[in-house]
XYZ file of C-alpha atoms in Angstrom:
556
model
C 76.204 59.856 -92.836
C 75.127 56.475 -93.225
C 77.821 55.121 -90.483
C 76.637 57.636 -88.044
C 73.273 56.189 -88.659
C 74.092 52.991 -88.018
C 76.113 53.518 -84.701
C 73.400 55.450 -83.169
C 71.012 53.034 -83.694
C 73.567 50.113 -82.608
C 73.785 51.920 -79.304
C 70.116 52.509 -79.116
C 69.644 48.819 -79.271
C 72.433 48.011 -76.778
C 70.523 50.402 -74.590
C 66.783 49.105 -75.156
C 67.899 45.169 -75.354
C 68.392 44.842 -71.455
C 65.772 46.854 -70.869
C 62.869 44.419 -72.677
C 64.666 41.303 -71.361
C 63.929 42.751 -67.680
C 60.418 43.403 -68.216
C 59.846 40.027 -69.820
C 60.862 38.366 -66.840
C 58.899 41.025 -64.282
C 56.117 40.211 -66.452
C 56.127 36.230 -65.717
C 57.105 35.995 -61.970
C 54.315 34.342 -59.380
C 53.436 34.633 -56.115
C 51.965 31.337 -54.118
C 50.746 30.480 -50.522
C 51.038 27.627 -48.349
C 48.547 25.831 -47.438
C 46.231 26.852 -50.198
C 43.547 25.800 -47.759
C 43.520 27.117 -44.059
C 41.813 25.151 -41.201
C 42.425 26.205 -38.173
C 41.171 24.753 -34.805
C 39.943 27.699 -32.279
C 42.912 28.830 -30.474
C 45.507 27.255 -32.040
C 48.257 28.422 -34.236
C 49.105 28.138 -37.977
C 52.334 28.275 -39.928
C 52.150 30.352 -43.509
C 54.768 29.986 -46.199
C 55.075 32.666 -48.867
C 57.105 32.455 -52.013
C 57.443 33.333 -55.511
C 59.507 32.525 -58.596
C 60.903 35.950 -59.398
C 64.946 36.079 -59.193
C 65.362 38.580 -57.369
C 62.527 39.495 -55.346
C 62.209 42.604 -53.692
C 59.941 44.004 -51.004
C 57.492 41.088 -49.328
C 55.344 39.803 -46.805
C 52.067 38.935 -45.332
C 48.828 41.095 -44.459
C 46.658 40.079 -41.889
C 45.516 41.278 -38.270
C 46.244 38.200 -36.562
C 49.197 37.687 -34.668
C 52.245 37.041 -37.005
C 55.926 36.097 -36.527
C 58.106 35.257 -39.320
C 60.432 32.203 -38.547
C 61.916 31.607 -41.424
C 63.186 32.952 -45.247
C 65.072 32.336 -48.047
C 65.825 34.449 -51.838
C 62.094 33.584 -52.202
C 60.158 32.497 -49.413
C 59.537 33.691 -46.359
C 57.467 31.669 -43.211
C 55.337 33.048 -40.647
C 53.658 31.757 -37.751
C 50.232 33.197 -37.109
C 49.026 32.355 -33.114
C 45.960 32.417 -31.306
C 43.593 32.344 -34.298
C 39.924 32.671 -32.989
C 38.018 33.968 -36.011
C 37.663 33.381 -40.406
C 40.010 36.132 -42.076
C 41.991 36.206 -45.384
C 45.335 36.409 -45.594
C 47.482 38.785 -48.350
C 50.494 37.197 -49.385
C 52.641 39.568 -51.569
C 55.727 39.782 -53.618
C 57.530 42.696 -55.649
C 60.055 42.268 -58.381
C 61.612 44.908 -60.189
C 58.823 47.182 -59.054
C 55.993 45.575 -59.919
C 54.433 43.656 -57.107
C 52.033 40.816 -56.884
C 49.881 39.122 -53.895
C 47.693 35.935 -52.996
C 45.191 35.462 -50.666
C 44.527 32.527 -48.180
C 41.156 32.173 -46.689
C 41.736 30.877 -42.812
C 38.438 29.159 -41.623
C 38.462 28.199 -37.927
C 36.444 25.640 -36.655
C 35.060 24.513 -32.742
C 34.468 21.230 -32.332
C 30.687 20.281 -30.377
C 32.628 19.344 -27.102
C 29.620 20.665 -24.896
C 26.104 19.945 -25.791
C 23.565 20.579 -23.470
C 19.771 19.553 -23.134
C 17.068 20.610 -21.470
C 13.418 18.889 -20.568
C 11.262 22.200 -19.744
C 9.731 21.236 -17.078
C 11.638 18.129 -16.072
C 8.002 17.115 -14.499
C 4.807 17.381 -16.994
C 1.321 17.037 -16.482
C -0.936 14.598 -18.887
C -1.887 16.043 -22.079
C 0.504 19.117 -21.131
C 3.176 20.463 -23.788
C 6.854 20.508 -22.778
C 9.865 21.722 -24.664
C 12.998 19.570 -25.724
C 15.762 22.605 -26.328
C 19.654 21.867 -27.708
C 22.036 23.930 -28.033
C 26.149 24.171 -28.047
C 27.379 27.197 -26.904
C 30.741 27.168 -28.803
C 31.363 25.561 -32.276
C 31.965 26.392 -35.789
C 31.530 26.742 -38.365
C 28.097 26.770 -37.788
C 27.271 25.948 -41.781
C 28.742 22.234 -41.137
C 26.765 21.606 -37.720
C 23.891 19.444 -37.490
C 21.906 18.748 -34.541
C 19.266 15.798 -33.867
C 17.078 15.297 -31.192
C 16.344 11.575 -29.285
C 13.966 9.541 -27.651
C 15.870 6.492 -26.736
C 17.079 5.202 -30.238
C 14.772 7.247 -32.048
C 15.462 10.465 -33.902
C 12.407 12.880 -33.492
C 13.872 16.602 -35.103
C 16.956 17.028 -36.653
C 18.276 20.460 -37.379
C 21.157 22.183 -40.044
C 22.465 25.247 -40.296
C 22.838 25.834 -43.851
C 20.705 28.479 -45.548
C 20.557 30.591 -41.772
C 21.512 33.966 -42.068
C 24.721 34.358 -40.685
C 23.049 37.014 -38.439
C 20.024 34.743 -36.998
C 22.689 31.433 -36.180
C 22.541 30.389 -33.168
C 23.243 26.597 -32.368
C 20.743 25.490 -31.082
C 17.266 23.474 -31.862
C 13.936 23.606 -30.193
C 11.137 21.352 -30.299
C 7.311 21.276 -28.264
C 5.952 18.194 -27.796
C 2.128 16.667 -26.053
C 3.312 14.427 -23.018
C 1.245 11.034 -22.507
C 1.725 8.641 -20.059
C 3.445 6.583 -22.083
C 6.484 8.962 -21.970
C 7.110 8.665 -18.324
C 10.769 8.068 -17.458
C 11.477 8.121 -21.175
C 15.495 8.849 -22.559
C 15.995 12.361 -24.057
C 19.673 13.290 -25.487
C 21.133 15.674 -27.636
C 23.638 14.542 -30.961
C 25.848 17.318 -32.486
C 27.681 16.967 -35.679
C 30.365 18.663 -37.127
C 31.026 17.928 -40.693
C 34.681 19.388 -42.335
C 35.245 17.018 -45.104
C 34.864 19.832 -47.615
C 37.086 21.912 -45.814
C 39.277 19.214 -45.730
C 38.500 17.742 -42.119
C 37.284 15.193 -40.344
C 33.673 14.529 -38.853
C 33.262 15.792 -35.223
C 30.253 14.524 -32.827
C 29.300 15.389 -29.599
C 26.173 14.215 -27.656
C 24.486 15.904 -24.325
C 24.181 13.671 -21.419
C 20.673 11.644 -20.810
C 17.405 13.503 -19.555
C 14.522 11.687 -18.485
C 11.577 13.450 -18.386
C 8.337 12.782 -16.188
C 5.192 12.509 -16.277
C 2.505 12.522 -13.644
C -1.446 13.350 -13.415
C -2.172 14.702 -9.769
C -5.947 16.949 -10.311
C -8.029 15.288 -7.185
C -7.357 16.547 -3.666
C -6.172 14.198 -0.883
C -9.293 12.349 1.335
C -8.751 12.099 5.091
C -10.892 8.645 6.455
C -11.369 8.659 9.934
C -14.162 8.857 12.473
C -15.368 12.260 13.773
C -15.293 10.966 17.006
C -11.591 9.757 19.252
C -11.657 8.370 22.470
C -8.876 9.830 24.484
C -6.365 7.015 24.776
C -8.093 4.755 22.374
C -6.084 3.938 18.692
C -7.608 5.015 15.912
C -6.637 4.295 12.235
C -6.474 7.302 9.765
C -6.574 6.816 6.095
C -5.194 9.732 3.220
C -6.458 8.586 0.040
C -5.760 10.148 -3.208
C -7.269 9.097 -6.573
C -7.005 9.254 -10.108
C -2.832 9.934 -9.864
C 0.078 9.176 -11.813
C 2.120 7.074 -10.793
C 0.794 6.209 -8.039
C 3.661 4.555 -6.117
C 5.633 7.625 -6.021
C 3.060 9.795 -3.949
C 4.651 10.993 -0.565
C 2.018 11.753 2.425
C 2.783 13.349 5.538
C 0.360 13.422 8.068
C -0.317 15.452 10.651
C -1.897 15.560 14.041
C -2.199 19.327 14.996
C 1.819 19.362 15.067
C 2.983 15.871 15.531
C 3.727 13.922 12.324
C 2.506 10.513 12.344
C 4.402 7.235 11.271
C 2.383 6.386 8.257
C 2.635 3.238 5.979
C 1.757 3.160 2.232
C 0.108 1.765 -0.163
C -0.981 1.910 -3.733
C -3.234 0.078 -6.483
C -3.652 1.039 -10.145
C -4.283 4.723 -10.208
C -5.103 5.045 -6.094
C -2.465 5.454 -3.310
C -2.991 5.719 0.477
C -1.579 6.431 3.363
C -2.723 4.584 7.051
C -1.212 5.347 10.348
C -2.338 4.858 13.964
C -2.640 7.309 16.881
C -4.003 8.111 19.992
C -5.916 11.569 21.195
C -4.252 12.237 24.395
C -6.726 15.019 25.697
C -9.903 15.638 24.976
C -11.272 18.366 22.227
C -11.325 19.628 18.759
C -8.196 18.615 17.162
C -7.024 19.002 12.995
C -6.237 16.249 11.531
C -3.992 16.981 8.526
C -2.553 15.244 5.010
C 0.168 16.963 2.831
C 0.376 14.203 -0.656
C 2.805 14.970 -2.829
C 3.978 13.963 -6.118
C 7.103 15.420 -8.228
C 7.291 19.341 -8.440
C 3.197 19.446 -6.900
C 1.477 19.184 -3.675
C -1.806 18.966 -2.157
C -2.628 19.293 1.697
C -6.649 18.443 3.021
C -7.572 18.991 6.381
C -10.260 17.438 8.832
C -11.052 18.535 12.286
C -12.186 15.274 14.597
C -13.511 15.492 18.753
C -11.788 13.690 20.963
C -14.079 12.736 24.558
C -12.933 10.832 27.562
C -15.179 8.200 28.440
C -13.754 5.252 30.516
C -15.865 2.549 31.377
C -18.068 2.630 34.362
C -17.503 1.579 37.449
C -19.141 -1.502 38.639
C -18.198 -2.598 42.528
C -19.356 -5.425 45.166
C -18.911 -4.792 48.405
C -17.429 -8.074 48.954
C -16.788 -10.448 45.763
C -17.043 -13.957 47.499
C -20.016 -13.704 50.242
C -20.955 -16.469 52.146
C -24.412 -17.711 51.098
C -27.254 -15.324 53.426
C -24.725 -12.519 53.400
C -25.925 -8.799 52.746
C -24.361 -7.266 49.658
C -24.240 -4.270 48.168
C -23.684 -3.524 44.400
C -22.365 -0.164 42.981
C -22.368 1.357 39.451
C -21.091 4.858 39.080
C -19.047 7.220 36.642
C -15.359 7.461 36.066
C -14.268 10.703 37.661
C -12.499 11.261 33.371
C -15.821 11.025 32.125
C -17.148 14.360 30.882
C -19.958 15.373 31.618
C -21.211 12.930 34.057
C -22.889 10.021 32.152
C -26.148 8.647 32.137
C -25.963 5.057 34.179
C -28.123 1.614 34.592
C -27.701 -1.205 36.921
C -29.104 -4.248 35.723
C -31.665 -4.966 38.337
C -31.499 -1.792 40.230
C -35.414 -0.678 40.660
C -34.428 2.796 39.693
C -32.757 5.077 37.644
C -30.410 6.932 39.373
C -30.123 10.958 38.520
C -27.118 12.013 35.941
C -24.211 12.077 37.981
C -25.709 9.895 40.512
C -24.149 6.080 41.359
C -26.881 3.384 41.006
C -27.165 0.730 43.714
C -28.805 -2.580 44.679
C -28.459 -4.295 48.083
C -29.758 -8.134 48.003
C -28.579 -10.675 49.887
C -26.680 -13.949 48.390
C -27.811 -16.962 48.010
C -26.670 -20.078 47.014
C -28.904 -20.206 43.308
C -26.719 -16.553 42.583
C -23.373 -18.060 42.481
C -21.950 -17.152 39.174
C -24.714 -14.381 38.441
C -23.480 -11.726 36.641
C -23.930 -7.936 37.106
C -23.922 -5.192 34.327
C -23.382 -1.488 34.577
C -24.056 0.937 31.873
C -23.207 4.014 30.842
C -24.586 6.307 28.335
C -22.774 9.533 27.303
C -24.031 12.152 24.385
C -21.037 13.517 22.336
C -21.699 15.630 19.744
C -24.917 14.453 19.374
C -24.251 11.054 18.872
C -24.967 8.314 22.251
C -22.053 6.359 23.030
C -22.420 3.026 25.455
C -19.788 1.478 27.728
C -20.475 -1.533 29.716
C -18.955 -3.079 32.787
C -19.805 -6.858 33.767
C -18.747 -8.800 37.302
C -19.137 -11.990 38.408
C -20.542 -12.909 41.807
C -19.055 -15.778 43.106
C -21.234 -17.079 46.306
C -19.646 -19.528 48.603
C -21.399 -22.647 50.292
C -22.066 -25.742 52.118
C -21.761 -29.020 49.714
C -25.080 -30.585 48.838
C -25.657 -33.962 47.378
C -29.080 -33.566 45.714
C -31.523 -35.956 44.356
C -31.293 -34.916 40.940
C -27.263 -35.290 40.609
C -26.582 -37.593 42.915
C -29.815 -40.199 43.310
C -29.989 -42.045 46.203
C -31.111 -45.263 44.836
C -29.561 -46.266 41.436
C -29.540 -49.719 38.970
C -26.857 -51.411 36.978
C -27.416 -54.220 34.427
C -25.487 -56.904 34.769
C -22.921 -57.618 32.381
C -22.941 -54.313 31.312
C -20.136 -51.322 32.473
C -21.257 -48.760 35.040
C -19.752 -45.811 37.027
C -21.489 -44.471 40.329
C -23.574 -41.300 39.516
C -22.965 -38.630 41.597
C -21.717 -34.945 41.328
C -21.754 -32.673 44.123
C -23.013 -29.033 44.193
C -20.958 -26.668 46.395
C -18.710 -23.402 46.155
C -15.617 -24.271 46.291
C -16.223 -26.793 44.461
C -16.253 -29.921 46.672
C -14.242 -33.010 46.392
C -16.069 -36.448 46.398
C -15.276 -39.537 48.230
C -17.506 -42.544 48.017
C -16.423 -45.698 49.973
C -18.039 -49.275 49.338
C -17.583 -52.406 52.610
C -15.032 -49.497 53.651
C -12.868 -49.073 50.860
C -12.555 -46.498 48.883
C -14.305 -46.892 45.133
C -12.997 -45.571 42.299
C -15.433 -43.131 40.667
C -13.040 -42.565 37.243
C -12.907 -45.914 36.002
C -16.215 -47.703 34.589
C -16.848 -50.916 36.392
C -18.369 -53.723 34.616
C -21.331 -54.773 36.817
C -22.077 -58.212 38.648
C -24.006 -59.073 41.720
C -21.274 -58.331 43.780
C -21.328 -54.997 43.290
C -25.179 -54.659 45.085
C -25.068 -53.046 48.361
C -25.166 -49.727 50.067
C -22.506 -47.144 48.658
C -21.258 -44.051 51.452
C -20.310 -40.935 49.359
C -18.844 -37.598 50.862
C -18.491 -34.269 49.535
C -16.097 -31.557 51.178
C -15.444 -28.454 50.684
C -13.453 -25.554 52.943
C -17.057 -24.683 54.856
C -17.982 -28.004 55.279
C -18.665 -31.575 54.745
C -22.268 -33.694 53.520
C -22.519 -37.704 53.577
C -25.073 -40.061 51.575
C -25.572 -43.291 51.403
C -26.489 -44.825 47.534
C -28.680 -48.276 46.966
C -27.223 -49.824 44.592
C -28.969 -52.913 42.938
C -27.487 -55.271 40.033
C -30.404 -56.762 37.801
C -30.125 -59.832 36.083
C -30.309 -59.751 32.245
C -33.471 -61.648 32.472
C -35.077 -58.881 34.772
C -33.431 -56.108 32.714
C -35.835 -57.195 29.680
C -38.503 -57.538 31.796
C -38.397 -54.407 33.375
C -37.371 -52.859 29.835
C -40.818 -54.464 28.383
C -42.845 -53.728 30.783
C -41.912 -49.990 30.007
C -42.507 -50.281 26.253
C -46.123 -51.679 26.991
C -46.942 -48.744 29.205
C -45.849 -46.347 26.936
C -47.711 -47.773 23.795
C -50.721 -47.723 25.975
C -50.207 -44.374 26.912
C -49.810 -43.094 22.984
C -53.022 -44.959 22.155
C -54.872 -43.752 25.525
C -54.193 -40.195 24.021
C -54.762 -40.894 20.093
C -58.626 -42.207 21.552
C -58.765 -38.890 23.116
C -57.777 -36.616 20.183
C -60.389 -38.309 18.433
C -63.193 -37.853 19.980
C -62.139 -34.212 20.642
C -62.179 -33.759 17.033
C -65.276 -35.544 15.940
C -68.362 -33.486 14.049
C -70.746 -32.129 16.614
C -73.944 -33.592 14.679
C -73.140 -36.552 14.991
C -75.833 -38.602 17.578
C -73.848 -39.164 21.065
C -75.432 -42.745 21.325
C -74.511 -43.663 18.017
C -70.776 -42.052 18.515
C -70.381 -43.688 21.502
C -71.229 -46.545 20.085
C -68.703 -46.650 17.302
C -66.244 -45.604 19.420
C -66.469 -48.420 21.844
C -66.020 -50.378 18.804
C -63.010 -49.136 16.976
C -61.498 -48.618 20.731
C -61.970 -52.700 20.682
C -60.347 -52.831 17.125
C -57.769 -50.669 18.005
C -56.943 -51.980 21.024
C -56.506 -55.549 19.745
C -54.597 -54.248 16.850
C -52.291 -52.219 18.862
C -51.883 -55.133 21.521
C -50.627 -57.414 18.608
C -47.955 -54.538 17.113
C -47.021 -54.110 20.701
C -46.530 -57.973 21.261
C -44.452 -58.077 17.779
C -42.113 -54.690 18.490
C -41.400 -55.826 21.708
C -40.610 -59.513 20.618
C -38.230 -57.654 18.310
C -36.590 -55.582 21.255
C -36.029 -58.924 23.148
C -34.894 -60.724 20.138
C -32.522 -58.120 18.848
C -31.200 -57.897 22.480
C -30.501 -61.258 22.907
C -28.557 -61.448 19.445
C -26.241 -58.535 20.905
């Protein structure tokens, strides 16, 4: 009994021995993944190995929905490649041995670097003290927990953005800021820097920046001024000036101008906060016309208009019947309206004895003579445009044509030189043409240009001619050489008849000018004795001034 006891229970522990040795090593087997730690770049592909330690492994694989392919095993490991991955998942990795099966997981986090990041200035142009937007965004990167964004002026950061504690719902990539634009921000540097920060997933640092923006700024509130008279003679060039003020900046303003349809040239011009616009053109028919100025600046524009009258009025016409009479010719004088004037205009002839009606010519009929050469003639017009007068004026020149004349007071008859001294003859001819002179002296001819210095030998009697195309006059001149002794003489007897002439007319003055009470007898009286004084004094002042004359003379 007791061997049958022991045999069964030998056998029972032959047959439960193997048995506990197999589940102690089900019990300890693992299952791994490789990598632990899955980053994947969006679109690309990733190679999973899956292994585990039991002996003899049975039933295993991977779980995921991407796209697998094994390409490679062994007892216990098998490889997969996994293509195309474009989103985060987690990956089952699973073993079984001896039916008892165990798994792994592998998170697979794809990322997108910033390649693209755009920036935009809304609006690219801003008014002063107006609010514009900076706005960043990337359209594709991730993950979106590891992206930063900053926003710059030139160098300097002014927002900077992360994604961190956004719902995973609300993220969007992008940043948005409103800012006040001064002048001081004109033409300034706006960009866009993207980060992308994987060093705790294991990664590197990815950046991307937008390309430059430069935003403007202008100030454009007053409306365009057109200068430039009401009024435009047809034919006539006339400046016109588009001014605007109070504009930012004002070397960028554009102007077109207008003249009903036709553009003129313009040139332009600025200074501080003013620009302008000149150009020059000519009504060619007469009317109302619109005048026109489109300025423009950036994204805005401002047009003015100004209507201007344009009038033909051509000077008069002034007319002589014959423009080089003979002296006692009849001539007749003419002032009338250009046939372009409209209406007729209102006209005066300077020394007409009438007015003549509107629309009427004005005439004067004298006859020439010799005092008129070079007497000038004036025709005016008046014309009323738009109530304002307007004058035009037309001057000729009558040239009359006569005889030479030698006359006393140009060409004296009797002249005297001073000896020792230089003289030329005096003589100039009157005559039209002007005549030519030729004076001849013992029958040669005498040079009239050069000064000759005088001696006795140049006394005598002196034949001048003047000749023109009507005719020819002849006259003889005395001339007579005094002697430097008779030169003072004569030149001191002058000086004594002129100081008695002064003191002839200071007596005079003074007794004009005496108090009426006074007794005649008694003023006459007086008188006749200052005269006496007087006279004596004055003789003695004479007698010394002209001493001095003669002395000083002589010394020269």
């Amino acid at each position: 009994m007791k061997m049958l006891l022991f045999v069964v229970w030998a056998l029972l522990a032959l047959i439960l021995c193997p048995v506990h040795i197999s589940g102690v090593a089900e019990e300890s087997f693992e299952v791994s993944v490789w990598p632990n730690q899955a980053l994947v770049e969006f679109g690309q592909s990733l190679v999973v190995n899956c292994s585990t330690t039991c002996p003899d492994p049975g039933p295993s694989g991977i779980e995921t929905f991407l796209k697998k392919t094994q390409v490679g095993k062994g007892p216990q490991w098998k490889e997969f490649l996994l293509e195309d991955v474009t989103e985060n998942s987690i990956l089952q990795c699973f073993f079984s041995c001896s039916g008892i099966q165990k798994d792994t997981s592998l998170g697979i986090t794809v990322y997108q670097p910033p390649e693209q990041v755009i920036l935009e200035l809304q609006p690219a142009w801003v008014a002063v003290d107006e609010a514009f937007t900076v706005k960043c965004h990337v359209p594709s990167v991730a993950p979106l927990e590891s992206l930063t964004l900053a926003l710059l002026q030139g160098n300097q950061e002014l927002h900077r953005k992360n994604f961190m504690s956004l719902a995973v719902a609300s993220q969007r990539a992008e940043v948005i800021i409103s800012v006040r634009a001064q002048r001081e921000n004109d033409r300034c540097n706006f960009s866009c820097r993207a980060e992308l920060d994987l060093s705790l997933q294991g990664g590197s640092l990815f950046q991307g920046s937008s390309p430059i923006k430069i935003l403007r700024i202008f100030e454009f509130s007053q409306t365009p001024h057109i200068w430039v008279s009401s009024l435009l003679e047809v034919g006539m060039a006339e400046t016109v000036s588009c001014e605007v003020a109070r504009v930012f900046p004002a070397k960028e303003v554009i102007f077109h101008m207008f003249l009903e349809d036709q553009e003129l040239s313009s040139f332009l011009s600025w200074e501080g906060d003013t620009a302008w616009a000149n150009a020059t053109f000519r009504a060619m028919e007469a009317g109302d016309q619109e005048l026109s100025c489109l300025a423009s600046l950036g994204p805005m524009e401002q047009k003015t208009r100004k209507l201007v009258h344009s009038y033909s009025f051509p000077p008069p016409i002034l007319e002589l019947k014959e423009s080089y009479p003979l002296a006692g010719t009849d001539i007749n004088v003419t002032c009338s309206g250009h046939v372009l004037t409209s209406p007729s205009p209102t006209l005066r002839l300077q020394g007409a004895p009438d007015l003549p009606a509107p629309g009427e010519s004005a005439w004067l009929l004298l006859t020439a003579r010799e005092e008129d050469d070079g007497r000038n003639f004036s025709c005016e017009a008046s014309l009323e445009v738009q109530g304002q007068w307007l004058m035009k004026t037309t001057v000729i020149q009558l040239h009359v044509l006569y005889k030479p004349r030698l006359e006393e007071s140009s060409c004296p008859g009797k002249q005297t030189w001073l000896e020792g001294m230089e003289h030329t003859l005096a003589c100039v001819p009157k005559g039209n043409p002007a005549p030519a002179l030729v004076c001849t002296w013992n029958g040669v001819v005498f040079d009239l240009e050069v000064p000759q210095n005088a001696t006795q030998n140049h006394t005598g009697t002196y034949c001048c001619t003047a000749t023109n195309q009507l005719g020819s006059v002849s006259k003889d001149i005395a001339v007579i050489v005094q002697g430097l002794d008779e030169g003072i003489s004569s030149a001191l007897f002058v000086i004594i008849t002129v100081a008695l002439g002064v003191g002839v007319i200071t007596i005079a003055l003074y007794l004009s000018y005496r108090p009426c009470n006074v007794d005649r007898r008694k003023l006459l009286y007086r008188q006749k004795e200052e005269d006496k004084k007087e006279e004596s004094q004055l003789a003695v002042e004479e007698e010394k001034s002209t001493t001095h004359i003669i002395d000083s003379y002589l010394i020269e």
